[in-house]
PDB file of C-alpha atoms in Angstrom:
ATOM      1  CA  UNK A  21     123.514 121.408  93.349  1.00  0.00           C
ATOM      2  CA  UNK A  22     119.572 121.708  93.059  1.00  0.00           C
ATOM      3  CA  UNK A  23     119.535 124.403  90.611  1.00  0.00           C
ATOM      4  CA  UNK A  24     121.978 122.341  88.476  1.00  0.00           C
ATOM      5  CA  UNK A  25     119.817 119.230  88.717  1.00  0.00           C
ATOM      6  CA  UNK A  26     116.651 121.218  88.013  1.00  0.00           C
ATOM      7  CA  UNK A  27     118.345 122.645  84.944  1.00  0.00           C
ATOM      8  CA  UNK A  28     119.545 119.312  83.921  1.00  0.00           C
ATOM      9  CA  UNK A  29     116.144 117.872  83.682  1.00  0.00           C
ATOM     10  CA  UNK A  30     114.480 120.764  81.822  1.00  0.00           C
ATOM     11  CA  UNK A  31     117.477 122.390  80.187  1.00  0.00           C
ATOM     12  CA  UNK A  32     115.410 125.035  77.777  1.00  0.00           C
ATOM     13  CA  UNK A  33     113.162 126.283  80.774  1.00  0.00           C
ATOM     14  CA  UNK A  34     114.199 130.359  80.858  1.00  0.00           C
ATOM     15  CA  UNK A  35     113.208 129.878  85.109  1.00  0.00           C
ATOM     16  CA  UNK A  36     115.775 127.002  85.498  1.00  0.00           C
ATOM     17  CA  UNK A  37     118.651 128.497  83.578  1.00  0.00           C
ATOM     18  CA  UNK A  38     117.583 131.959  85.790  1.00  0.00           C
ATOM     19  CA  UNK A  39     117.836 129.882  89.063  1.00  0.00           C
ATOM     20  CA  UNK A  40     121.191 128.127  88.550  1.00  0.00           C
ATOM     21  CA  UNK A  41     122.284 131.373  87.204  1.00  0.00           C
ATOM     22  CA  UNK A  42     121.935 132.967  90.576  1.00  0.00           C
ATOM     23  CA  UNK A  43     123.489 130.039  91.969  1.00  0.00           C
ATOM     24  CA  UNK A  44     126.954 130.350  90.257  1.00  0.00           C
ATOM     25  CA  UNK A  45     126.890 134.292  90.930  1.00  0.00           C
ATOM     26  CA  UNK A  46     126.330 133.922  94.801  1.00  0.00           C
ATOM     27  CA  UNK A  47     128.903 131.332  94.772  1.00  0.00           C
ATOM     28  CA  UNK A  48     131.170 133.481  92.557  1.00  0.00           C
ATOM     29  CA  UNK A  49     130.411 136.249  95.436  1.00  0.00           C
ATOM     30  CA  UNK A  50     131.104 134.328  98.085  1.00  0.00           C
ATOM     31  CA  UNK A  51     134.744 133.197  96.302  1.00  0.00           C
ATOM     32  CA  UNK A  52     135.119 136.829  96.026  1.00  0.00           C
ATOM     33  CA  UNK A  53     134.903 137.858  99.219  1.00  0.00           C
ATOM     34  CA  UNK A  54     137.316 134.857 100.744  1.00  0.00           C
ATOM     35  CA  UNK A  55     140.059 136.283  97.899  1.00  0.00           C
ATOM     36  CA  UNK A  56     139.773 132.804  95.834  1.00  0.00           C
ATOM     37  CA  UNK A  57     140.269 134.884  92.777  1.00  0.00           C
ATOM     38  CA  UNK A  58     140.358 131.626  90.426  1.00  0.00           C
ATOM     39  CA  UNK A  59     136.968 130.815  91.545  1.00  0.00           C
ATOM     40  CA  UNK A  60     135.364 133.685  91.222  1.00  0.00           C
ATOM     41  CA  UNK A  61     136.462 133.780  87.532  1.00  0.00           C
ATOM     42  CA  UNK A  62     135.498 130.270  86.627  1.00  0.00           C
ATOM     43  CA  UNK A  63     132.103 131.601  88.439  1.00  0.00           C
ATOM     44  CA  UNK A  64     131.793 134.705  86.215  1.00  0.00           C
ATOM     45  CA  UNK A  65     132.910 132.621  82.846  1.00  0.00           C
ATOM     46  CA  UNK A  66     129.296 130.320  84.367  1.00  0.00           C
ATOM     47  CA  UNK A  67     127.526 133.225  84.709  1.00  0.00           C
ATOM     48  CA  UNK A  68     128.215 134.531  81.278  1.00  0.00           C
ATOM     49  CA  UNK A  69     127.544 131.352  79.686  1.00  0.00           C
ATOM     50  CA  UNK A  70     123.776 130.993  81.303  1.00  0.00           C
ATOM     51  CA  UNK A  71     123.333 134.097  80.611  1.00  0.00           C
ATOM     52  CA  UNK A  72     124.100 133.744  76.598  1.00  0.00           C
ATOM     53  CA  UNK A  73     121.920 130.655  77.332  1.00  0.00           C
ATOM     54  CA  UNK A  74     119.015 132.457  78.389  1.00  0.00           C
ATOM     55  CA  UNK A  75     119.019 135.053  76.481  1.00  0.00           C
ATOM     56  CA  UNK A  76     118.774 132.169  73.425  1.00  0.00           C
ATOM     57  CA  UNK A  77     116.068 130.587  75.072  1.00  0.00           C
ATOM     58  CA  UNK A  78     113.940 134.028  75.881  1.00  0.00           C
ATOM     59  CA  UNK A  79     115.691 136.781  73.921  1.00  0.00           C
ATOM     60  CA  UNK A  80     112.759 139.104  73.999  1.00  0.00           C
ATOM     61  CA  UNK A  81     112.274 138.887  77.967  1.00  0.00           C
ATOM     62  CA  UNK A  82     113.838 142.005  79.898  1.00  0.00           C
ATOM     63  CA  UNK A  83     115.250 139.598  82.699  1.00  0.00           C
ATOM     64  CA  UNK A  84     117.509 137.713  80.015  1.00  0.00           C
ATOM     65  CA  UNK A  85     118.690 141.237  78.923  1.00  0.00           C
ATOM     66  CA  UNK A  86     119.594 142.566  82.220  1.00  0.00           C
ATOM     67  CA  UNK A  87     121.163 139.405  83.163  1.00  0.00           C
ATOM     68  CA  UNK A  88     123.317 139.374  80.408  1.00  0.00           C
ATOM     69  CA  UNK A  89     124.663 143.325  80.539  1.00  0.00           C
ATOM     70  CA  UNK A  90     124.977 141.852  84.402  1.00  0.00           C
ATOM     71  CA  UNK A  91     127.416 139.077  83.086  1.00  0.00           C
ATOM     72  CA  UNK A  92     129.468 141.426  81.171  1.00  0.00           C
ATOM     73  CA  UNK A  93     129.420 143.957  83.989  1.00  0.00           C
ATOM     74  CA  UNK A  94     130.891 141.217  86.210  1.00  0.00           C
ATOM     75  CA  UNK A  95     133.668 140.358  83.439  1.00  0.00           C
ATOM     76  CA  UNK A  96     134.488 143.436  83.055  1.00  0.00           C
ATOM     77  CA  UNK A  97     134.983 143.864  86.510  1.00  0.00           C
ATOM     78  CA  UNK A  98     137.219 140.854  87.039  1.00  0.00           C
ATOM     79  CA  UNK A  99     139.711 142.267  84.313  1.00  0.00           C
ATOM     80  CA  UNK A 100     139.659 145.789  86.392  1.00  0.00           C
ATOM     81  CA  UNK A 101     140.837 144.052  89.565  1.00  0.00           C
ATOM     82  CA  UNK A 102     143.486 142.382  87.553  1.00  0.00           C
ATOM     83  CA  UNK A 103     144.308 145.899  86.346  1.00  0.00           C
ATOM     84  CA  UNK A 104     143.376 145.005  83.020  1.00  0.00           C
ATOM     85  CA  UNK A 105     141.563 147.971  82.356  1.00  0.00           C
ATOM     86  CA  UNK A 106     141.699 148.376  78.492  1.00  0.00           C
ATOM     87  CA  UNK A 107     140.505 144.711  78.332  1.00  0.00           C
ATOM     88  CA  UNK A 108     137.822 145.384  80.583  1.00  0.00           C
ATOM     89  CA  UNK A 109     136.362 148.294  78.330  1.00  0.00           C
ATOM     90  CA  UNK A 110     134.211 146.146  75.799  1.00  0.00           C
ATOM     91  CA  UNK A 111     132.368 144.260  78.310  1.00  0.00           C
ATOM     92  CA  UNK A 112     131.212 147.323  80.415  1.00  0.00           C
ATOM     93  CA  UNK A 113     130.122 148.880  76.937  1.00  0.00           C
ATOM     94  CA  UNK A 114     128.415 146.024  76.103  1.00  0.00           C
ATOM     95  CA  UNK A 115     126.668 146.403  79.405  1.00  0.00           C
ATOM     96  CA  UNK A 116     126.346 149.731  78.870  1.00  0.00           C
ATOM     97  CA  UNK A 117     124.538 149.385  75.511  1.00  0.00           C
ATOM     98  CA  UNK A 118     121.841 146.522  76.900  1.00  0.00           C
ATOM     99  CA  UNK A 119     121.072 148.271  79.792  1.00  0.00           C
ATOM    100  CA  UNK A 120     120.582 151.746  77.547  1.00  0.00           C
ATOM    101  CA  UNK A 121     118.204 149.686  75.287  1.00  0.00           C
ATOM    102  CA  UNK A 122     116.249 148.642  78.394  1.00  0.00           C
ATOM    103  CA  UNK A 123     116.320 152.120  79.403  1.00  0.00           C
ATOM    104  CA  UNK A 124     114.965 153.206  76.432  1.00  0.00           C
ATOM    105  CA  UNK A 125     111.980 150.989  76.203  1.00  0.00           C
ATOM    106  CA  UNK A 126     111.116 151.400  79.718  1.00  0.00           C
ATOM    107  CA  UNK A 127     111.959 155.138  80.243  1.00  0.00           C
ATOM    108  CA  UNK A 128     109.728 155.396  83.343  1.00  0.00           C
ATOM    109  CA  UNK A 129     111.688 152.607  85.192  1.00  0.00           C
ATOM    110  CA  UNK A 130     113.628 153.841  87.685  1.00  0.00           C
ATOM    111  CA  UNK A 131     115.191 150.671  88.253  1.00  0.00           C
ATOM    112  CA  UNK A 132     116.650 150.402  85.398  1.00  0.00           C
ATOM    113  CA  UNK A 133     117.567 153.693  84.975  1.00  0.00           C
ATOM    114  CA  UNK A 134     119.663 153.468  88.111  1.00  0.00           C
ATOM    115  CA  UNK A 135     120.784 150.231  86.534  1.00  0.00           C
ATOM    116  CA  UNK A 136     122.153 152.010  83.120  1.00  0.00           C
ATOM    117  CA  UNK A 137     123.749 154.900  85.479  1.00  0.00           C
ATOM    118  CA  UNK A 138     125.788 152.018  87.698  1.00  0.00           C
ATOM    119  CA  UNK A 139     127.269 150.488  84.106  1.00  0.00           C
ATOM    120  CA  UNK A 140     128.514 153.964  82.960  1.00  0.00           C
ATOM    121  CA  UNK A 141     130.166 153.933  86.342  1.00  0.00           C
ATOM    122  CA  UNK A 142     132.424 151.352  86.192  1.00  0.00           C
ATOM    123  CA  UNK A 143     132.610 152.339  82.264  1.00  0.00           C
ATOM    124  CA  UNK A 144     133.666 156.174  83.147  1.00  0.00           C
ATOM    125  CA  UNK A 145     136.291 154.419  85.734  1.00  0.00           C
ATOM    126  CA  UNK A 146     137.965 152.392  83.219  1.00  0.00           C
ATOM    127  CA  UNK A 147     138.081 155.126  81.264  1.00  0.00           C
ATOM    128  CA  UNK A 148     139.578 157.094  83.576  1.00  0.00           C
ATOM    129  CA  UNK A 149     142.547 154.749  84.213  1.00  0.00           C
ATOM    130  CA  UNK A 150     143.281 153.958  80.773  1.00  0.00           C
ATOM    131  CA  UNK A 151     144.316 158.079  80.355  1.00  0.00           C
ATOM    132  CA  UNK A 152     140.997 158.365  78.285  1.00  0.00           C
ATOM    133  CA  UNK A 153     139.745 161.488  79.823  1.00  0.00           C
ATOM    134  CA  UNK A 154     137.949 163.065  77.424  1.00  0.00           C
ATOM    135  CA  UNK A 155     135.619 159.994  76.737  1.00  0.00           C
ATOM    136  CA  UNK A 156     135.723 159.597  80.737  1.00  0.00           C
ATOM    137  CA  UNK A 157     134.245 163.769  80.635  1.00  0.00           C
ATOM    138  CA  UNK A 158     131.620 162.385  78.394  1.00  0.00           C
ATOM    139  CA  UNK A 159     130.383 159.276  80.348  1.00  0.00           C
ATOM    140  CA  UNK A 160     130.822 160.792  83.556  1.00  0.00           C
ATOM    141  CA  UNK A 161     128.397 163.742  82.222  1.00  0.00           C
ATOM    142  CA  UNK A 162     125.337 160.752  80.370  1.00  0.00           C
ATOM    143  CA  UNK A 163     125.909 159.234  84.065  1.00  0.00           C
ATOM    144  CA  UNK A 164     125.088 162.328  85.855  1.00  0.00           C
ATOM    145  CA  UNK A 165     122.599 163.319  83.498  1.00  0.00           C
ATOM    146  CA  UNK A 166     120.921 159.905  84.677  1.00  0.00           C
ATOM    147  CA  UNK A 167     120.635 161.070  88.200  1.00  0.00           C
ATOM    148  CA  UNK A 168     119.458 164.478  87.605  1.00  0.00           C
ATOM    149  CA  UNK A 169     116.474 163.393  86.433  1.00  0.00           C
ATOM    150  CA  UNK A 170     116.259 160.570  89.069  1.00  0.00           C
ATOM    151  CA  UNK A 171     116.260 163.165  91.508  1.00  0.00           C
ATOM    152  CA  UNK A 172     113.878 165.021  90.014  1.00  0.00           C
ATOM    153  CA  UNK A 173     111.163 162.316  91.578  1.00  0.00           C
ATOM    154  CA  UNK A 174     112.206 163.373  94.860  1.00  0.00           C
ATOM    155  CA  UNK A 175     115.221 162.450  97.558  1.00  0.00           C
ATOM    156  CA  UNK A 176     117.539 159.591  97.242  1.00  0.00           C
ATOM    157  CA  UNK A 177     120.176 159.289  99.422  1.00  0.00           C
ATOM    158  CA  UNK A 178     121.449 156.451  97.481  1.00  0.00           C
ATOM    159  CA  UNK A 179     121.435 158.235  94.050  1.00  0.00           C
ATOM    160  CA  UNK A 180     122.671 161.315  95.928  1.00  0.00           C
ATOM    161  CA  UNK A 181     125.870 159.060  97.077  1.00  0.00           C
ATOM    162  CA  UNK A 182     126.389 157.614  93.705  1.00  0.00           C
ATOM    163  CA  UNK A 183     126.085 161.733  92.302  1.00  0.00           C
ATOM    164  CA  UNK A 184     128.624 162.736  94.468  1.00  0.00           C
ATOM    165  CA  UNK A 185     130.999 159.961  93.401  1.00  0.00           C
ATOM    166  CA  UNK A 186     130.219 160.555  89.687  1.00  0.00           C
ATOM    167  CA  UNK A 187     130.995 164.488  90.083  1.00  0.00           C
ATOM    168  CA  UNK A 188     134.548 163.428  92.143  1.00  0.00           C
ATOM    169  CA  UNK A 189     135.508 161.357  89.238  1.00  0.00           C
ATOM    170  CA  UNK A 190     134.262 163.993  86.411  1.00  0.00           C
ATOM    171  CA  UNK A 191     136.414 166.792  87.954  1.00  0.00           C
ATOM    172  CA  UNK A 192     139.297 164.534  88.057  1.00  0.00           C
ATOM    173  CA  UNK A 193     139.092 163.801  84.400  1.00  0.00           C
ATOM    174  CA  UNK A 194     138.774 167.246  83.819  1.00  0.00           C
ATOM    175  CA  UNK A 195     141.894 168.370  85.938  1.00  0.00           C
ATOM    176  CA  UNK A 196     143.262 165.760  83.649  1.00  0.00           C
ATOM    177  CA  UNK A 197     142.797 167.586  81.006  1.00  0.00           C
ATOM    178  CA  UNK A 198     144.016 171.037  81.904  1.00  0.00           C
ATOM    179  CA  UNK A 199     140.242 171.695  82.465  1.00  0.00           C
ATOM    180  CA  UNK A 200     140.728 173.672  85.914  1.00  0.00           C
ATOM    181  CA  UNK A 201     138.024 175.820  86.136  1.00  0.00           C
ATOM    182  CA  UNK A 202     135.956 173.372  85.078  1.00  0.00           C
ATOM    183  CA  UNK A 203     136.887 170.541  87.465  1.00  0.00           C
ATOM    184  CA  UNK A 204     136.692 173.536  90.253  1.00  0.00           C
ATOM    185  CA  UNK A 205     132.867 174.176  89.304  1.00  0.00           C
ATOM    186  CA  UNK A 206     132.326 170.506  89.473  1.00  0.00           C
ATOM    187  CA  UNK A 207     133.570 169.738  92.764  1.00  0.00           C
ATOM    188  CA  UNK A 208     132.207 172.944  94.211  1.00  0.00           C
ATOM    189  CA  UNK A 209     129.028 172.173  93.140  1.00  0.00           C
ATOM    190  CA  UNK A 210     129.630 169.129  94.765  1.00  0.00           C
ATOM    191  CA  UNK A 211     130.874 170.425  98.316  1.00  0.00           C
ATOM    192  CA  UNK A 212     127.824 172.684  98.484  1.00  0.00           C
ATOM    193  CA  UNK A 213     125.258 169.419  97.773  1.00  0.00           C
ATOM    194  CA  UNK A 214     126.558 167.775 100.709  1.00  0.00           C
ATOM    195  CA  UNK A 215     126.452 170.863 102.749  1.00  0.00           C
ATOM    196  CA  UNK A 216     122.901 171.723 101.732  1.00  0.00           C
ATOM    197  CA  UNK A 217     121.795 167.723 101.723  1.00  0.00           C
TER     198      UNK A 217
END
């Protein structure tokens, strides 16, 4: 309620529209979590909106960016757990595609890198249940391209995790597609990561 007030009384400040922002995604969360699933729609619809709203009031700042490809991420999402995964496609390449611009301009962020590699994630997994394997092969790969160099910079344990997952779901598109061998090499690479690690 003090977020929305705040916003109310200066309605074009990029802070305000950030703050309340927050506000509807924690609540959102928290809707979420007790399995109000109407809520937590009508909270990511918010979301979406202040984000649109901020990036119109600050389009050049990299916080109205990211909060935006976080918006569609969060659609996107909603429609997966509905099992609406074709419809969910568009808004986790849109969030894709912001995040990959961020990346680009800020290619020593590691933040954001990690950032770009979660959105190809849930991207890849879409994918993946639509029957789109071969475009699931291909995001899958960008993804753990992502964390190869991220490791590069030294030991993660939360990249590693994420790697692990990304290289399950790669070999499974691949058995998809006949790809045996391929999906073998994947997931024995795998095996002998968390064996070494």
């Amino acid at each position: 309620a003090s977020t929305e007030e705040n916003l109310r009384r200066a309605p074009n400040d990029p802070d305000r529209i950030f703050d309340h922002a927050q506000s509807v995604f924690y609540l959102g969360a928290l809707a979420s979590a007790r399995g109000d699933t109407a809520a937590m729609e009508a909270g990511n619809l918010e979301y979406f909106r202040l984000a649109e709203r901020l990036v119109a009031t600050a389009p050049d700042d990299q916080r109205s960016q990211l909060e935006l490809a976080f918006a569609h991420s969060n659609l996107g999402a909603t429609k997966f757990e509905r099992r609406l995964y074709a419809e969910a496609i568009p808004d986790f390449e849109k969030s894709v595609e912001l995040r990959r611009a961020l990346v680009e301009k800020h290619p020593q962020d590691n933040k954001l890198a990690k950032a770009y590699a979660y959105a190809l994630s849930w991207l890849g997994y879409a994918e993946l249940w639509t029957g789109q394997n071969a475009r699931a092969v291909e995001i899958y790969s960008r993804q753990l391209g992502v964390y190869e160099r991220l490791l590069a910079d030294g030991d993660d344990y939360e990249i590693f995790d994420a790697q692990i997952s990304a290289q399950r779901r790669l070999s499974t598109a691949l058995l998809n597609l006949g790809r045996v061998a391929d999906a073998r090499s994947v997931i024995s690479f795998s095996l002998s990561s968390i064996l070494s690690g």
